[in-house]
């Protein structure tokens, strides 16, 4: 069996944050029923399209292992179907704009009336406060959660990161809240609200920067490059380029081929316990005992000079050669891997972290599989559903409706045109 087998999720999510969460639940074995607007569906089905008439990769890569029902939940008959689904499901997950669910008529109180055991999990941009009514996308969350102000180089523009910490990061947070609430429900029998705000999720991931904000009140942040460069600190945590966020200084250094390959770089960490090994590798054995270099504290004001010397060595090797040499001596480092290199990485394929999926319209494509591995609940990645592909099946098998009732619902316009499974 799968870990969440028997758990039924009413998936009212769209775009990225919510679908990330419900995809994980589906991978852990929950029956995830994605409710989509007839004829339209999740807006990402048609965003950033690369293959004509096929669901975009944006959609397919975030909605594996789910079933799709099309339902107009503003239509009277559609609302009745949704009420039935609420009775039959364990968890509702939604990431509509603030107030949208209430406007649809499904307040927390109403949902409780229909199913007191239901867990209602929501992602919003902000928690209660001045911005609670705002619509929010990924980069807004990165900017308001502390990531952008602390990312980038000193004196330059704040930067957003490629990692979707606002969307996928908050989806992960919500997922943990849901399984925790499910666990509590086994003891109380009651549902509860689970909320994750994107600003909060990003701030949680920027925890070390709030740490540094408080350290700053007690003096300069000595592990930041600007300390060694003699640049005074202001009153807020500055952008620190590629400095390490931990106590071990690190930098991105050029490797052989950097002139033409934008990813011929390695992240190099001068971890204190392996300092002597580093000195030997780069050909500076006298640094092991020299008073300017032997101790971490004396190295801090000289990091630019030290990393400059290390880079002279890394530039003589490819990033993979550097990796091999350093790993043999337990010196932590990481080559800058391009998306192309990751896509072709056979070890990631072997673990199912990168999977090839077949889709009836677009054909084969690559996706990121489940990054969380459970030994007793392995993940099998199944393609995303076509819009409304499971509408009939869900009305019949989950809700127990007969043909007459299904025809009536169809005639009301609540489910739109039903996609034939024969499309496969
Ligand atoms: N049937 C009928 N109506 C439906 C429906 C369905 N099956 N599904 C959605 N709708 C309606 C909603 O009720 C809403 O109607 P309303 O405006 O009358 O209340 C409408 O569709 C639009 O929903 P909304 O969530 O406002 O979409 P949007 O495209 O305007 O905004 C976001 C998108 C992402 C900005 C917004 O949903 C949001 O801020 N979400 C929370 C934060 C979040 O998750 N952001 C990250 C997304 S990756």
Short mmCIF file of C-alpha atoms in Angstrom, two decimals, residues 51-307:
data_model
loop_
_atom_site.label_atom_id
_atom_site.label_comp_id
_atom_site.label_asym_id
_atom_site.label_seq_id
_atom_site.Cartn_x
_atom_site.Cartn_y
_atom_site.Cartn_z
CA UNK A 51 3.65 21.66 -28.20
CA UNK A 52 0.50 22.81 -30.05
CA UNK A 53 -2.79 21.70 -28.42
CA UNK A 54 -1.03 19.81 -25.64
CA UNK A 55 -1.16 20.73 -21.96
CA UNK A 56 1.92 22.78 -21.15
CA UNK A 57 4.86 21.37 -19.23
CA UNK A 58 4.00 23.95 -16.59
CA UNK A 59 0.78 22.00 -15.98
CA UNK A 60 1.93 18.44 -16.62
CA UNK A 61 4.93 18.75 -14.28
CA UNK A 62 2.78 19.93 -11.35
CA UNK A 63 -0.26 17.69 -11.66
CA UNK A 64 0.93 14.11 -11.90
CA UNK A 65 -1.11 11.28 -10.36
CA UNK A 66 -4.30 13.38 -10.07
CA UNK A 67 -7.81 12.93 -11.46
CA UNK A 68 -9.55 15.87 -13.13
CA UNK A 69 -13.23 16.77 -12.83
CA UNK A 70 -14.62 19.86 -14.55
CA UNK A 71 -17.15 21.67 -12.43
CA UNK A 72 -18.58 25.19 -12.50
CA UNK A 73 -18.84 25.82 -8.80
CA UNK A 74 -20.80 29.01 -9.35
CA UNK A 75 -23.55 27.05 -11.12
CA UNK A 76 -26.37 25.81 -8.79
CA UNK A 77 -26.01 22.19 -9.85
CA UNK A 78 -22.21 22.52 -9.71
CA UNK A 79 -22.45 23.75 -6.14
CA UNK A 80 -24.51 20.68 -5.22
CA UNK A 81 -21.84 18.43 -6.72
CA UNK A 82 -19.16 20.29 -4.79
CA UNK A 83 -21.15 19.82 -1.57
CA UNK A 84 -21.23 16.09 -2.23
CA UNK A 85 -17.50 16.08 -2.88
CA UNK A 86 -16.90 17.91 0.41
CA UNK A 87 -18.87 15.18 2.20
CA UNK A 88 -16.80 12.47 0.53
CA UNK A 89 -13.31 13.98 0.87
CA UNK A 90 -10.91 14.25 3.80
CA UNK A 91 -9.05 17.40 2.82
CA UNK A 92 -9.83 20.43 0.69
CA UNK A 93 -6.76 22.25 -0.61
CA UNK A 94 -7.15 25.66 -2.22
CA UNK A 95 -5.04 28.62 -3.25
CA UNK A 96 -7.60 31.03 -4.64
CA UNK A 97 -7.28 34.75 -4.16
CA UNK A 98 -8.32 35.82 -0.65
CA UNK A 99 -12.09 35.58 -0.19
CA UNK A 100 -12.80 33.64 -3.41
CA UNK A 101 -13.96 30.50 -1.60
CA UNK A 102 -16.29 32.56 0.64
CA UNK A 103 -17.68 34.37 -2.41
CA UNK A 104 -18.39 30.96 -3.93
CA UNK A 105 -20.48 30.22 -0.84
CA UNK A 106 -18.06 27.80 0.80
CA UNK A 107 -17.05 29.45 4.04
CA UNK A 108 -15.24 27.49 6.75
CA UNK A 109 -18.53 27.33 8.69
CA UNK A 110 -20.42 25.94 5.68
CA UNK A 111 -17.73 23.34 5.01
CA UNK A 112 -17.83 22.33 8.69
CA UNK A 113 -21.60 21.86 8.44
CA UNK A 114 -21.16 19.61 5.43
CA UNK A 115 -18.23 17.64 6.87
CA UNK A 116 -16.94 18.37 10.39
CA UNK A 117 -13.94 16.10 9.80
CA UNK A 118 -12.76 18.02 6.76
CA UNK A 119 -9.35 19.63 6.81
CA UNK A 120 -9.34 22.87 4.81
CA UNK A 121 -5.86 23.82 3.71
CA UNK A 122 -5.14 27.18 2.12
CA UNK A 123 -2.24 29.07 0.63
CA UNK A 124 -2.47 32.84 0.50
CA UNK A 125 0.17 35.44 -0.25
CA UNK A 126 0.10 36.97 3.22
CA UNK A 127 -1.21 36.04 6.63
CA UNK A 128 -3.61 38.30 8.56
CA UNK A 129 -2.43 41.92 8.43
CA UNK A 130 -2.27 44.88 6.09
CA UNK A 131 -1.68 42.80 2.95
CA UNK A 132 -4.07 39.93 3.64
CA UNK A 133 -6.31 40.74 0.66
CA UNK A 134 -3.51 40.90 -1.91
CA UNK A 135 -3.04 38.49 -4.79
CA UNK A 136 0.47 37.14 -4.80
CA UNK A 137 2.79 35.36 -7.22
CA UNK A 138 6.20 33.78 -6.68
CA UNK A 139 8.43 36.82 -7.03
CA UNK A 140 6.18 38.98 -4.88
CA UNK A 141 6.66 36.43 -2.11
CA UNK A 142 10.42 36.33 -2.63
CA UNK A 143 10.53 40.12 -2.36
CA UNK A 144 8.27 40.39 0.68
CA UNK A 145 9.67 37.38 2.52
CA UNK A 146 13.27 38.59 2.80
CA UNK A 147 14.83 36.57 -0.04
CA UNK A 148 15.31 39.38 -2.56
CA UNK A 149 16.79 41.90 -0.11
CA UNK A 150 19.44 39.36 0.89
CA UNK A 151 20.16 37.91 -2.58
CA UNK A 152 22.53 39.47 -5.10
CA UNK A 153 25.73 41.46 -4.84
CA UNK A 154 26.46 44.37 -2.55
CA UNK A 155 25.53 47.67 -4.15
CA UNK A 156 23.57 45.98 -6.92
CA UNK A 157 19.86 45.25 -7.50
CA UNK A 158 18.06 42.84 -5.19
CA UNK A 159 17.65 39.49 -6.99
CA UNK A 160 15.01 36.77 -7.10
CA UNK A 161 16.23 33.18 -7.20
CA UNK A 162 15.47 30.51 -9.78
CA UNK A 163 14.27 28.16 -7.04
CA UNK A 164 10.54 28.67 -6.58
CA UNK A 165 10.70 29.13 -2.85
CA UNK A 166 7.49 31.18 -2.74
CA UNK A 167 5.31 28.76 -4.71
CA UNK A 168 6.80 25.28 -4.42
CA UNK A 169 8.31 26.15 -1.04
CA UNK A 170 4.92 27.13 0.38
CA UNK A 171 3.31 24.07 -1.20
CA UNK A 172 5.77 21.96 0.77
CA UNK A 173 4.94 23.81 3.98
CA UNK A 174 1.23 23.30 3.40
CA UNK A 175 1.74 19.62 2.67
CA UNK A 176 3.37 19.12 6.05
CA UNK A 177 0.49 21.01 7.71
CA UNK A 178 -2.01 18.71 6.02
CA UNK A 179 -0.42 15.42 7.05
CA UNK A 180 0.00 16.81 10.58
CA UNK A 181 -3.70 17.73 10.70
CA UNK A 182 -4.59 14.28 9.35
CA UNK A 183 -2.54 12.75 12.16
CA UNK A 184 -4.26 14.91 14.79
CA UNK A 185 -7.64 14.00 13.33
CA UNK A 186 -6.99 10.33 14.03
CA UNK A 187 -7.16 11.32 17.72
CA UNK A 188 -9.79 14.09 17.73
CA UNK A 189 -11.97 13.09 14.80
CA UNK A 190 -12.18 16.79 13.93
CA UNK A 191 -11.02 18.70 10.89
CA UNK A 192 -9.21 22.01 11.13
CA UNK A 193 -7.97 24.90 9.04
CA UNK A 194 -4.40 24.72 7.80
CA UNK A 195 -2.95 27.97 6.47
CA UNK A 196 0.40 28.71 4.89
CA UNK A 197 1.21 32.22 3.73
CA UNK A 198 3.82 32.58 1.01
CA UNK A 199 5.53 35.47 2.80
CA UNK A 200 5.84 33.28 5.91
CA UNK A 201 7.16 30.32 3.92
CA UNK A 202 9.86 32.43 2.27
CA UNK A 203 10.81 34.04 5.59
CA UNK A 204 11.09 30.59 7.14
CA UNK A 205 13.55 29.65 4.40
CA UNK A 206 15.42 32.93 5.06
CA UNK A 207 15.74 32.13 8.78
CA UNK A 208 19.54 32.52 8.71
CA UNK A 209 19.18 36.08 7.48
CA UNK A 210 16.98 37.05 10.44
CA UNK A 211 19.69 35.44 12.56
CA UNK A 212 22.23 37.74 10.92
CA UNK A 213 19.97 40.78 11.38
CA UNK A 214 20.20 40.28 15.13
CA UNK A 215 23.92 39.47 15.09
CA UNK A 216 24.45 42.76 13.25
CA UNK A 217 23.37 44.64 16.38
CA UNK A 218 26.42 43.19 18.13
CA UNK A 219 29.01 44.00 15.48
CA UNK A 220 29.95 43.40 11.82
CA UNK A 221 29.21 40.07 10.15
CA UNK A 222 32.78 38.88 9.85
CA UNK A 223 32.10 35.98 7.52
CA UNK A 224 30.61 38.35 4.90
CA UNK A 225 33.13 39.35 2.22
CA UNK A 226 32.42 43.03 2.77
CA UNK A 227 33.98 42.74 6.23
CA UNK A 228 37.32 41.69 4.74
CA UNK A 229 36.97 44.40 2.10
CA UNK A 230 36.58 47.05 4.82
CA UNK A 231 33.11 48.12 3.67
CA UNK A 232 31.00 49.24 6.63
CA UNK A 233 27.68 47.55 7.36
CA UNK A 234 24.36 49.43 7.38
CA UNK A 235 21.44 48.70 9.67
CA UNK A 236 19.99 45.78 7.65
CA UNK A 237 21.48 42.48 6.49
CA UNK A 238 23.24 43.23 3.20
CA UNK A 239 23.33 41.19 0.01
CA UNK A 240 26.28 38.85 0.33
CA UNK A 241 26.90 37.63 -3.21
CA UNK A 242 27.91 34.00 -3.07
CA UNK A 243 29.18 34.05 0.49
CA UNK A 244 28.09 31.03 2.45
CA UNK A 245 25.15 31.50 4.81
CA UNK A 246 26.86 29.37 7.45
CA UNK A 247 29.99 29.73 9.54
CA UNK A 248 32.26 28.24 6.86
CA UNK A 249 33.35 30.77 4.20
CA UNK A 250 32.51 29.79 0.63
CA UNK A 251 32.68 31.27 -2.88
CA UNK A 252 31.92 30.33 -6.46
CA UNK A 253 35.20 29.95 -8.34
CA UNK A 254 36.06 29.66 -12.01
CA UNK A 255 37.09 26.30 -13.42
CA UNK A 256 38.70 25.31 -16.71
CA UNK A 257 36.55 26.45 -19.63
CA UNK A 258 34.80 29.32 -17.82
CA UNK A 259 35.56 31.68 -20.71
CA UNK A 260 33.03 29.89 -22.94
CA UNK A 261 30.93 27.72 -20.58
CA UNK A 262 28.64 29.81 -18.35
CA UNK A 263 28.49 26.97 -15.83
CA UNK A 264 32.19 26.07 -15.56
CA UNK A 265 32.32 27.02 -11.89
CA UNK A 266 32.48 25.29 -8.54
CA UNK A 267 31.28 26.23 -5.07
CA UNK A 268 34.27 25.92 -2.79
CA UNK A 269 34.00 25.90 1.01
CA UNK A 270 37.02 26.54 3.20
CA UNK A 271 35.72 24.35 5.98
CA UNK A 272 37.99 24.79 9.00
CA UNK A 273 38.65 21.08 9.80
CA UNK A 274 40.00 20.46 6.27
CA UNK A 275 42.02 23.68 5.97
CA UNK A 276 45.33 21.82 5.98
CA UNK A 277 44.17 19.55 3.16
CA UNK A 278 43.10 22.63 1.18
CA UNK A 279 46.55 24.19 1.64
CA UNK A 280 48.21 21.02 0.30
CA UNK A 281 45.84 20.74 -2.68
CA UNK A 282 46.39 24.32 -3.86
CA UNK A 283 50.15 24.18 -3.26
CA UNK A 284 50.39 26.53 -0.28
CA UNK A 285 51.55 24.15 2.49
CA UNK A 286 53.16 27.02 4.45
CA UNK A 287 49.64 28.51 5.01
CA UNK A 288 49.00 25.65 7.44
CA UNK A 289 51.23 27.31 10.03
CA UNK A 290 51.45 30.92 8.83
CA UNK A 291 49.84 33.23 11.46
CA UNK A 292 47.81 35.09 8.78
CA UNK A 293 46.19 31.93 7.44
CA UNK A 294 46.34 29.12 10.00
CA UNK A 295 43.25 30.07 12.04
CA UNK A 296 39.70 30.75 10.75
CA UNK A 297 39.54 34.13 12.50
CA UNK A 298 42.75 35.38 10.91
CA UNK A 299 41.59 34.19 7.49
CA UNK A 300 38.32 36.16 7.60
CA UNK A 301 39.81 39.55 6.61
CA UNK A 302 41.77 37.84 3.80
CA UNK A 303 39.03 35.78 2.14
CA UNK A 304 39.27 37.56 -1.22
CA UNK A 305 43.02 36.93 -1.40
CA UNK A 306 42.60 33.30 -0.23
CA UNK A 307 39.81 32.48 -2.64
#
